[in-house]
mmCIF file with all atom_site columns, C-alpha atoms in Angstrom:
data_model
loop_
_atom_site.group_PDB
_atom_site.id
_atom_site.type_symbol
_atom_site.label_atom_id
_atom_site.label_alt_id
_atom_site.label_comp_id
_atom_site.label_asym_id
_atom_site.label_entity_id
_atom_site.label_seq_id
_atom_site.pdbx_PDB_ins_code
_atom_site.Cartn_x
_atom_site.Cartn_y
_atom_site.Cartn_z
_atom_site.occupancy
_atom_site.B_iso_or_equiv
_atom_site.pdbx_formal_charge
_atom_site.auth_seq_id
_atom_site.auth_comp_id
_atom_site.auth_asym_id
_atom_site.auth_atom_id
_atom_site.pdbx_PDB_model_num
ATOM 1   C CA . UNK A 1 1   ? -11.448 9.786  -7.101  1.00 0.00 ? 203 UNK A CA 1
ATOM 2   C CA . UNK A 1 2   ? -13.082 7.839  -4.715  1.00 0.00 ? 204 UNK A CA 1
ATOM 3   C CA . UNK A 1 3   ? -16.159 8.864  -2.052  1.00 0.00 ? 205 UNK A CA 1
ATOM 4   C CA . UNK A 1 4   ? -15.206 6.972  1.480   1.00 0.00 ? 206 UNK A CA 1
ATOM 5   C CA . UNK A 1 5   ? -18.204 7.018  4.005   1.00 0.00 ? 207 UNK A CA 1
ATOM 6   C CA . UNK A 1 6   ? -16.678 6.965  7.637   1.00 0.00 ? 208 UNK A CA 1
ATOM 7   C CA . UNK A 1 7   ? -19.226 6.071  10.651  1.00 0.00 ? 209 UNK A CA 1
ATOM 8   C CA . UNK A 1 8   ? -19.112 4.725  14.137  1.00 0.00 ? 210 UNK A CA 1
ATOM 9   C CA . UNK A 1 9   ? -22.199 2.557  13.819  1.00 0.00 ? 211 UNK A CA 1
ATOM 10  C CA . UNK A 1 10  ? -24.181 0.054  16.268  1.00 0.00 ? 212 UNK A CA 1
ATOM 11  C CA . UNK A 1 11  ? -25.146 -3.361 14.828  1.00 0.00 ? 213 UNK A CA 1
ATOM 12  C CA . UNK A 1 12  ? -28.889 -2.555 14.616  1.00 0.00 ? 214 UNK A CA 1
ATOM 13  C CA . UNK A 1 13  ? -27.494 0.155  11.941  1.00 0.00 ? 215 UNK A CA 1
ATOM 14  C CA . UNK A 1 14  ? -27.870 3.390  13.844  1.00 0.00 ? 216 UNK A CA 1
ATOM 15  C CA . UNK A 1 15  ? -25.313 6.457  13.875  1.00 0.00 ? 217 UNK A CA 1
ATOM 16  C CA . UNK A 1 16  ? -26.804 8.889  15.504  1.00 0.00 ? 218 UNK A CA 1
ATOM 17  C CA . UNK A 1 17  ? -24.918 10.739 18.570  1.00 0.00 ? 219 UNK A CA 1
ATOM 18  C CA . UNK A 1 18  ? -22.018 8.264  19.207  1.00 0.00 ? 220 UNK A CA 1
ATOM 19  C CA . UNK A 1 19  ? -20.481 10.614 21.163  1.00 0.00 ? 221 UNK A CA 1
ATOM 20  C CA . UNK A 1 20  ? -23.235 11.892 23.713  1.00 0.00 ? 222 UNK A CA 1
ATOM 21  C CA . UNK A 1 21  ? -22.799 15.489 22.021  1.00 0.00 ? 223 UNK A CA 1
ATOM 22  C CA . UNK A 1 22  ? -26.408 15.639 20.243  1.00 0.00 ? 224 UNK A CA 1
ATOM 23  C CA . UNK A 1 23  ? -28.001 14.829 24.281  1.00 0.00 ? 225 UNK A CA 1
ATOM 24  C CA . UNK A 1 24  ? -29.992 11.644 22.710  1.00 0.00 ? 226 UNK A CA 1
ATOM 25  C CA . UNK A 1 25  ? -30.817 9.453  25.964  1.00 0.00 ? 227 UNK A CA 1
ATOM 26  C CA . UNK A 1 26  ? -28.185 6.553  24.669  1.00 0.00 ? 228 UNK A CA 1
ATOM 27  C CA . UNK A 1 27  ? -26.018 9.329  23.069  1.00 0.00 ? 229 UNK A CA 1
ATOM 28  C CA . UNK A 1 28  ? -22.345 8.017  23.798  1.00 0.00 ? 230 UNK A CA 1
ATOM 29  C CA . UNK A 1 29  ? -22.793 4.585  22.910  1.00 0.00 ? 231 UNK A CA 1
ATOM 30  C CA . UNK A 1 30  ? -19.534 4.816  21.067  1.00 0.00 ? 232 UNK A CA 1
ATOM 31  C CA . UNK A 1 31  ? -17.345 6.018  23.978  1.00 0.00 ? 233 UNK A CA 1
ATOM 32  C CA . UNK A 1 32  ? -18.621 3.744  26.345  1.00 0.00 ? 234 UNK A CA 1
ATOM 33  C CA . UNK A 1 33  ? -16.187 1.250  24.954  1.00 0.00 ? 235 UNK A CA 1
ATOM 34  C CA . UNK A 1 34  ? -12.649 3.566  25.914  1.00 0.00 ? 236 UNK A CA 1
ATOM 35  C CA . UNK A 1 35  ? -10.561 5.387  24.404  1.00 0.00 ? 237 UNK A CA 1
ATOM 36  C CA . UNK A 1 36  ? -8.786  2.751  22.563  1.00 0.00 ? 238 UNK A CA 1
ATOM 37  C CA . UNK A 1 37  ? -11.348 1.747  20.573  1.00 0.00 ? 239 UNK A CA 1
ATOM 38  C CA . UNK A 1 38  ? -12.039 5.220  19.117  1.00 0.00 ? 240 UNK A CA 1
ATOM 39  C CA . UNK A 1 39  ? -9.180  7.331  19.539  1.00 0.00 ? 241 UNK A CA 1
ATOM 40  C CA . UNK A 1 40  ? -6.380  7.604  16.573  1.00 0.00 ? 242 UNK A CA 1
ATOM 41  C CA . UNK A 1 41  ? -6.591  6.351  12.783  1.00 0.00 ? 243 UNK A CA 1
ATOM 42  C CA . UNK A 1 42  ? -8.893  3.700  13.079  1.00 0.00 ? 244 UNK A CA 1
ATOM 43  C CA . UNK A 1 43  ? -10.559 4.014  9.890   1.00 0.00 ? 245 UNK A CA 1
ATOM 44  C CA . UNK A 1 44  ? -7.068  2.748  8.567   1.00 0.00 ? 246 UNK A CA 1
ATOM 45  C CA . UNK A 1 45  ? -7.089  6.459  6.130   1.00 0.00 ? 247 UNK A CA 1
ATOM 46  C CA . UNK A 1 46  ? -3.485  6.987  6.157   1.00 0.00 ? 248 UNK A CA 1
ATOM 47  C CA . UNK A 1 47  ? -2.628  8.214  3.282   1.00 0.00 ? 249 UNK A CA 1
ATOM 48  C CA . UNK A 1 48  ? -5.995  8.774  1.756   1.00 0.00 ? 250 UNK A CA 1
ATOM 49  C CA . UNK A 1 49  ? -6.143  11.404 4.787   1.00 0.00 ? 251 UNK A CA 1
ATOM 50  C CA . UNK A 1 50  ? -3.479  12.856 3.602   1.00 0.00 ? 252 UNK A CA 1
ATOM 51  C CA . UNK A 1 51  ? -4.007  13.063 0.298   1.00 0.00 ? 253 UNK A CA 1
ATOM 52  C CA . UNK A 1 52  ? -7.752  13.580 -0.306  1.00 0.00 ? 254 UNK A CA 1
ATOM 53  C CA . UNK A 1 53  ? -10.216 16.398 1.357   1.00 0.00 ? 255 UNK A CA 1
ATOM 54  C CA . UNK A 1 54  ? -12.637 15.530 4.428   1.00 0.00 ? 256 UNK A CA 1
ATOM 55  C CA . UNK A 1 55  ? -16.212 16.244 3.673   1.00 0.00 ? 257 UNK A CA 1
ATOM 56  C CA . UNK A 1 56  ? -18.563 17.176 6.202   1.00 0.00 ? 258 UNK A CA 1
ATOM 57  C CA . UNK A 1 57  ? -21.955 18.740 7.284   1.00 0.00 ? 259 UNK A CA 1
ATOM 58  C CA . UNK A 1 58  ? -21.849 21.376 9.158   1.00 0.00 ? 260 UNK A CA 1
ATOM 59  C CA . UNK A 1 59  ? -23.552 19.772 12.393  1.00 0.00 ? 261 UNK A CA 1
ATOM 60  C CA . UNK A 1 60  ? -20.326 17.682 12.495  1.00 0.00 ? 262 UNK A CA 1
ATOM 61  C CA . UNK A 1 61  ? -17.768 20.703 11.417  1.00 0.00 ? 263 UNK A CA 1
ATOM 62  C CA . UNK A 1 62  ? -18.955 22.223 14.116  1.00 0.00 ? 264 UNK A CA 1
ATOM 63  C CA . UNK A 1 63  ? -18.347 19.423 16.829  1.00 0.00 ? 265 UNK A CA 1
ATOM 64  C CA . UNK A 1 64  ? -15.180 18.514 15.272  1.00 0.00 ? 266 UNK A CA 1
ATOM 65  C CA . UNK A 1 65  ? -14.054 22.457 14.986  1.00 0.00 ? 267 UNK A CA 1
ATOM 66  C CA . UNK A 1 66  ? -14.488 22.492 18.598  1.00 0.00 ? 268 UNK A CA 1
ATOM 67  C CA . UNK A 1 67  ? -12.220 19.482 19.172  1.00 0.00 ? 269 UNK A CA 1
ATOM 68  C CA . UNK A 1 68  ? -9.751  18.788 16.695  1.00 0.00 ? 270 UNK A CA 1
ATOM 69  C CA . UNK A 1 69  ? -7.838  22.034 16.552  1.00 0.00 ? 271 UNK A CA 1
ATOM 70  C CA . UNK A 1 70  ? -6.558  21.834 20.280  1.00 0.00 ? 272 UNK A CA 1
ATOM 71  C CA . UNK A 1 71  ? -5.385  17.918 20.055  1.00 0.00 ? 273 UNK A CA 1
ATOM 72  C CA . UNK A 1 72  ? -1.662  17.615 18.824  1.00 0.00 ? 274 UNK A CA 1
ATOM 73  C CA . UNK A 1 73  ? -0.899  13.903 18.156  1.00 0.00 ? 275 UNK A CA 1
ATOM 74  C CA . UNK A 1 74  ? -0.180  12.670 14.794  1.00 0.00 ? 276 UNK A CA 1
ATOM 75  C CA . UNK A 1 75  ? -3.569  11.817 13.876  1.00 0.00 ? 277 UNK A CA 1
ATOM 76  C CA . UNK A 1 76  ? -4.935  15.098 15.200  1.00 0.00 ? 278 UNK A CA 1
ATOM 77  C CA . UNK A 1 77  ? -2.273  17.206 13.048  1.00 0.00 ? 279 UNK A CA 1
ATOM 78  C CA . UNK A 1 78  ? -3.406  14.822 10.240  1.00 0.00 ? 280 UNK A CA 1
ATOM 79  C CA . UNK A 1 79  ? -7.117  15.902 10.315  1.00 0.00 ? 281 UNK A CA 1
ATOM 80  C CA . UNK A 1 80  ? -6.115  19.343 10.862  1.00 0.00 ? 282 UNK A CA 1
ATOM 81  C CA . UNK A 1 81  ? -3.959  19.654 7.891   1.00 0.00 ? 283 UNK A CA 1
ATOM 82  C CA . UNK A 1 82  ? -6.505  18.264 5.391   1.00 0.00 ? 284 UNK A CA 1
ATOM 83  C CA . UNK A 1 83  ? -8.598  20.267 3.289   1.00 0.00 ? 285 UNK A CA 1
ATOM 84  C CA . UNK A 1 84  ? -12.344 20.600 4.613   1.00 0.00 ? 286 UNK A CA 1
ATOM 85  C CA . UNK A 1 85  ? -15.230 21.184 2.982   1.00 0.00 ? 287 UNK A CA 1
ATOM 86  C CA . UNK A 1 86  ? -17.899 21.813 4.739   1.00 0.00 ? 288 UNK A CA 1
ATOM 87  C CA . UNK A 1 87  ? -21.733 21.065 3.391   1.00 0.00 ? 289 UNK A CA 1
ATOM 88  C CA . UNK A 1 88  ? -23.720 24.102 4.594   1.00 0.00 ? 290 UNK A CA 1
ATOM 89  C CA . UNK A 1 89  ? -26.375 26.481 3.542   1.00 0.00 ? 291 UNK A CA 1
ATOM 90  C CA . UNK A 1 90  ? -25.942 28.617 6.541   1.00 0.00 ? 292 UNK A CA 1
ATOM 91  C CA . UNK A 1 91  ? -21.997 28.537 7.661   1.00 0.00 ? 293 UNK A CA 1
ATOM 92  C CA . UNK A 1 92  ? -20.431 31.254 6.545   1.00 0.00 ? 294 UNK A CA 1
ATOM 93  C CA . UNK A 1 93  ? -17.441 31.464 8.751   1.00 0.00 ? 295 UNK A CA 1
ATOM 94  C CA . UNK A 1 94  ? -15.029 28.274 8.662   1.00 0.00 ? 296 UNK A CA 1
ATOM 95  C CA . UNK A 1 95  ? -12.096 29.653 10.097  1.00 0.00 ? 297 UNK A CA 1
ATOM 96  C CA . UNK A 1 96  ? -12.826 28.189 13.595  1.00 0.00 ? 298 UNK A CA 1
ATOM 97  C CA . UNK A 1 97  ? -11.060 25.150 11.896  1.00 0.00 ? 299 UNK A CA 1
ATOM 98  C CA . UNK A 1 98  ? -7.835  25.482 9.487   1.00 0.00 ? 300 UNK A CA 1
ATOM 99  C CA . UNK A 1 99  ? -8.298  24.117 5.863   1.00 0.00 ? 301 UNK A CA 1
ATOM 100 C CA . UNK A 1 100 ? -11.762 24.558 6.231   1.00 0.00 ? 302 UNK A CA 1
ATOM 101 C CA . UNK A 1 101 ? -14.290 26.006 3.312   1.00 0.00 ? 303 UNK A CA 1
ATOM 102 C CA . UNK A 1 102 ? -17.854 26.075 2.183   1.00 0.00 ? 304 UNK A CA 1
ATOM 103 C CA . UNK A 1 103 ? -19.192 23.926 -0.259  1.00 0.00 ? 305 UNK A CA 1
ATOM 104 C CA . UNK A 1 104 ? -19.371 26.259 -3.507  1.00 0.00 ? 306 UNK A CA 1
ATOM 105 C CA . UNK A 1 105 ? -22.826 25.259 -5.289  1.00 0.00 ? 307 UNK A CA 1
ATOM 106 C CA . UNK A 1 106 ? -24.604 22.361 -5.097  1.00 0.00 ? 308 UNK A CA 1
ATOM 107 C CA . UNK A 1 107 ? -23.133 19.485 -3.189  1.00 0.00 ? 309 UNK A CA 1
ATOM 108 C CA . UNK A 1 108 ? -23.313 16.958 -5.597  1.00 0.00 ? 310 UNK A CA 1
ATOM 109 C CA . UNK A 1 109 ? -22.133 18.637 -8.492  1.00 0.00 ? 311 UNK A CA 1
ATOM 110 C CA . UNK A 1 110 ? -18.712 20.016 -5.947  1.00 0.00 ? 312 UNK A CA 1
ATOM 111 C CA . UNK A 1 111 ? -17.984 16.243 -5.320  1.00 0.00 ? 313 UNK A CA 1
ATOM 112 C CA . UNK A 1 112 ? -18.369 15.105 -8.922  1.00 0.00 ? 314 UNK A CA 1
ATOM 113 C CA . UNK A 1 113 ? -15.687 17.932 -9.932  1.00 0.00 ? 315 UNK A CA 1
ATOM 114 C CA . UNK A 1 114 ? -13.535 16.838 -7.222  1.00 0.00 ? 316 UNK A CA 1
ATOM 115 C CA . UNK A 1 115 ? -10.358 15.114 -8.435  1.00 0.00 ? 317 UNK A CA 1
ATOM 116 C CA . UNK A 1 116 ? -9.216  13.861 -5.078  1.00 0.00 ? 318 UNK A CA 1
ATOM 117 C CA . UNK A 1 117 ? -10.359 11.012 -2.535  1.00 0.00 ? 319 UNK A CA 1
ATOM 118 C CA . UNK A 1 118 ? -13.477 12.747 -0.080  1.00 0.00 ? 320 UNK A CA 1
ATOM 119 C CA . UNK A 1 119 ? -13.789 11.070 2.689   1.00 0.00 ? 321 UNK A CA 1
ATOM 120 C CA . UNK A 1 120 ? -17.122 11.724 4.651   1.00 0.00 ? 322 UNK A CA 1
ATOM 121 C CA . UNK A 1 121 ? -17.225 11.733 8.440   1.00 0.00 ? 323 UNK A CA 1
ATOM 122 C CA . UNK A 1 122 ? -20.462 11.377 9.952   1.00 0.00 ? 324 UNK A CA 1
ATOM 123 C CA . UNK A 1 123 ? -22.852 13.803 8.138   1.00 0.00 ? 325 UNK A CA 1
ATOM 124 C CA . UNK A 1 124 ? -25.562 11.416 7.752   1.00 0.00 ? 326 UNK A CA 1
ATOM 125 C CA . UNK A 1 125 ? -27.785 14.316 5.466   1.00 0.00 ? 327 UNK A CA 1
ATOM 126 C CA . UNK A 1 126 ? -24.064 14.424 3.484   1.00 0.00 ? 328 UNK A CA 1
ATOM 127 C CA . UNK A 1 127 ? -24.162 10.783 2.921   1.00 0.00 ? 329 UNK A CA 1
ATOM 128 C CA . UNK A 1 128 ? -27.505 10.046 2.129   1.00 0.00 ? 330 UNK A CA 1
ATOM 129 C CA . UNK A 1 129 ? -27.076 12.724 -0.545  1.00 0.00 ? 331 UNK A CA 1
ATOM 130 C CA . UNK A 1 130 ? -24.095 11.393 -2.187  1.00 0.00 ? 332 UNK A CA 1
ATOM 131 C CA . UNK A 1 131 ? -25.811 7.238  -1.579  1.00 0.00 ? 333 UNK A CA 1
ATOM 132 C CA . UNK A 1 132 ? -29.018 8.796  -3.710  1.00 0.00 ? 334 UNK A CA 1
ATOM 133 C CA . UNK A 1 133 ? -26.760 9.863  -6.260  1.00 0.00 ? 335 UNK A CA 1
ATOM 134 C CA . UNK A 1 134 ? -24.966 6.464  -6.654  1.00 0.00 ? 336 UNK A CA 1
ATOM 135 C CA . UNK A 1 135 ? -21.824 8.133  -5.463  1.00 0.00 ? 337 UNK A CA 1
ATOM 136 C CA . UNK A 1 136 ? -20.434 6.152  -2.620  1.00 0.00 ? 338 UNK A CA 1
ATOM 137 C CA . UNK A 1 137 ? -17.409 4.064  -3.405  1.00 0.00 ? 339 UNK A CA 1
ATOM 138 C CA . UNK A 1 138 ? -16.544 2.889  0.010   1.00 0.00 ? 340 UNK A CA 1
ATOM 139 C CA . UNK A 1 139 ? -18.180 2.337  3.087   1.00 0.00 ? 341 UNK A CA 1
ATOM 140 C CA . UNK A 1 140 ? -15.518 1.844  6.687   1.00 0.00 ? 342 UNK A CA 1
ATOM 141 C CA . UNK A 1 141 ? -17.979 1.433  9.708   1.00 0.00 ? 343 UNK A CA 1
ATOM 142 C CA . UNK A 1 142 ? -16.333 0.868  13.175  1.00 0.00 ? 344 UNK A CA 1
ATOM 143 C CA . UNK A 1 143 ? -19.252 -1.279 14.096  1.00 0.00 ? 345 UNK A CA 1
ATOM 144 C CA . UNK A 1 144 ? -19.750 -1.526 18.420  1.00 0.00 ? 346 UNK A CA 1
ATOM 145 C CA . UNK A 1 145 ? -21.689 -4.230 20.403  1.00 0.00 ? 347 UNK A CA 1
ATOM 146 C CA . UNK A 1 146 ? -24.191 -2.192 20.797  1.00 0.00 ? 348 UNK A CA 1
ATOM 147 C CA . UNK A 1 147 ? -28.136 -2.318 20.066  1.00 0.00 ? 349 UNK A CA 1
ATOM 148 C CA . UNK A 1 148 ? -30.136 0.961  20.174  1.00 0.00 ? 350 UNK A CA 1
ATOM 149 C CA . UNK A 1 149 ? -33.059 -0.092 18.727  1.00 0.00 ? 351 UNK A CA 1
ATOM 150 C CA . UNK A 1 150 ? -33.935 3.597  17.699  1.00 0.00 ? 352 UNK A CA 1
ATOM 151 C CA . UNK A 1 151 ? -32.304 6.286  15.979  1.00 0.00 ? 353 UNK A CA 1
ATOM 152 C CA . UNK A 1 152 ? -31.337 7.443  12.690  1.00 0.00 ? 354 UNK A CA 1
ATOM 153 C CA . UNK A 1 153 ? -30.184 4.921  10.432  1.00 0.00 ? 355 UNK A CA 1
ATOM 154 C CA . UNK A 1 154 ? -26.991 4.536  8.164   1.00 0.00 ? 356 UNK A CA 1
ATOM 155 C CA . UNK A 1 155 ? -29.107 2.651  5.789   1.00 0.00 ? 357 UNK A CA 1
ATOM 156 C CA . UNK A 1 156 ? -32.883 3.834  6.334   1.00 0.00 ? 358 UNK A CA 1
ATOM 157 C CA . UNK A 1 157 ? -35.092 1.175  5.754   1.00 0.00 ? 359 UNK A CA 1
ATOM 158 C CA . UNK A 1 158 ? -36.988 3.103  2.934   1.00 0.00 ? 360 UNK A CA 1
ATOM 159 C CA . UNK A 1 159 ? -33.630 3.401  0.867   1.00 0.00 ? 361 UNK A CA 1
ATOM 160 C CA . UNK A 1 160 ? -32.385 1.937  -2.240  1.00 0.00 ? 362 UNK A CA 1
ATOM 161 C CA . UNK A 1 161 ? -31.010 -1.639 -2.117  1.00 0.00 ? 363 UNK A CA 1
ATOM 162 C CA . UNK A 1 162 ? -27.480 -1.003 -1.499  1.00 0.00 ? 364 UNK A CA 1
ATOM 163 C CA . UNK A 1 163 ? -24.993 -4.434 -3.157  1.00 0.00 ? 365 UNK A CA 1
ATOM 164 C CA . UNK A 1 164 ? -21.760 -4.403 -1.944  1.00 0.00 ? 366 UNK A CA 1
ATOM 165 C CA . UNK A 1 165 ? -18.818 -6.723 -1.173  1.00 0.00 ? 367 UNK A CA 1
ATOM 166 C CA . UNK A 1 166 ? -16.846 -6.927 1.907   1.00 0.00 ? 368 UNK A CA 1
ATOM 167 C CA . UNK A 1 167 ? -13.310 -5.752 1.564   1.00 0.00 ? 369 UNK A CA 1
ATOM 168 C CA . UNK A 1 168 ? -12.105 -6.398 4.853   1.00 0.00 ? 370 UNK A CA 1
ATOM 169 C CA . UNK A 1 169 ? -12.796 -7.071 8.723   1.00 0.00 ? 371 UNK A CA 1
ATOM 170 C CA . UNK A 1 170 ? -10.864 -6.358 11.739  1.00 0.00 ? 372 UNK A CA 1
ATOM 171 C CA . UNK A 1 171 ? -11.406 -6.208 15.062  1.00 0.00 ? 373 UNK A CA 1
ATOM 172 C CA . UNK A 1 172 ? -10.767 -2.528 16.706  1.00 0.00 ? 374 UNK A CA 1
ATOM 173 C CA . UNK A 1 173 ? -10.508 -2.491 20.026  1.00 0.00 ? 375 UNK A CA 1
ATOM 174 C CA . UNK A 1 174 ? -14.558 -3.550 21.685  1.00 0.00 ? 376 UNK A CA 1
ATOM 175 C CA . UNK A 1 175 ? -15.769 -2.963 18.121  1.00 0.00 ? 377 UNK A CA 1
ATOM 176 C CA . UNK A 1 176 ? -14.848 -4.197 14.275  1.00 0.00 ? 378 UNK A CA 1
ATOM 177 C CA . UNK A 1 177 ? -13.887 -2.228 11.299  1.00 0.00 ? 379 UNK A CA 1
ATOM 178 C CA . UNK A 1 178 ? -15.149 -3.325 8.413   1.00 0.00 ? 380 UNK A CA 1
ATOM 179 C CA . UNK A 1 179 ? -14.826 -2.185 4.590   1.00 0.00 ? 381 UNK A CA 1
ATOM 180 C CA . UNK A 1 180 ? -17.389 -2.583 2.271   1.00 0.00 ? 382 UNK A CA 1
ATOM 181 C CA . UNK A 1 181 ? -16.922 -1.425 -1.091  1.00 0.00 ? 383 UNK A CA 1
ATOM 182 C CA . UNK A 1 182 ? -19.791 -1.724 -4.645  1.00 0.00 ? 384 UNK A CA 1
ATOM 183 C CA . UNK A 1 183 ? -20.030 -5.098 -5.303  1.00 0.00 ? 385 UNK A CA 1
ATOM 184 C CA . UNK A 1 184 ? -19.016 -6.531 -9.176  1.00 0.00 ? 386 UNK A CA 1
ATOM 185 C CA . UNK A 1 185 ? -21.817 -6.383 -11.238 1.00 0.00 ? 387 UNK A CA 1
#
């Protein structure tokens, strides 16, 4: 089992509202660049997708519950098929979204019993979480030519040192994916 962070993410390091939803004055820096460079499988999941469970917060299950069920293309049936769980202390209803559930317990002990690959979209409280705990095997950031200069911060600059290696870069339409994994130690 394997923990795979997922992020659209500027090159000063923020995250925060890449789609415009949250209202953030340069909310949408993401989609600015087209469709191409967001739309489909470009966090190269394949089979990973298909395979392992989607982990999310529920800010983000409930932006992606509003979009995801009504798309059709391969990708789309993809994300809908997967198994959800949803990191939440108030959601109580999932259905909105097939495949969907509540986190049982606490969230770090559901993703240490977890025998397949979670991949985390988004949900920066989700992913600071699991980076406290040491549990992050893979980071994939679709990184954009973009420079915020404030927001909330993949990496905040009180956190942990963080040592990993570069697995692999590739340009993505306006922006470049890039895989960073624990580095050797």
């Amino acid at each position: 089992m394997s923990v795979i962070v997922i992020e659209f993410i500027t090159l000063d390091g923020i995250v925060s509202d890449p789609d415009g939803s949250g209202g953030t004055p340069a909310g949408g820096w993401a989609f600015r660049h087209g469709p191409e460079t967001v739309a489909g499988d470009k966090f190269r999941l394949g089979s990973t997708l298909d395979d392992g469970v989607l982990l999310l917060g529920r800010g983000t299950w409930q932006l992606f519950s509003r979009l995801w069920p009504r798309r059709d293309d391969p990708f789309s049936a993809r994300m809908n098929a997967v198994p959800k769980l949803v990191a939440s202390r108030t959601l109580t209803d999932t259905s909105a979204w097939a495949n969907s559930r509540v986190v049982p317990g606490a969230l770090v002990d559901a993703v240490q019993r977890e025998d397949r690959d979670v991949i985390v979209a988004g949900s920066l409280s989700v992913v600071h979480t699991l980076m406290a705990e040491g549990l992050v095997d893979e980071y994939r950031l679709l990184t954009f030519p973009t420079v915020l200069g404030a927001g909330e911060r993949l990496f905040p600059a009180d956190g942990p040192p963080a040592h990993l290696e570069c697995l692999s870069a590739e340009r993505a339409g306006a922006a470049v994916l890039t895989r960073y994994g624990r580095a050797a130690r």
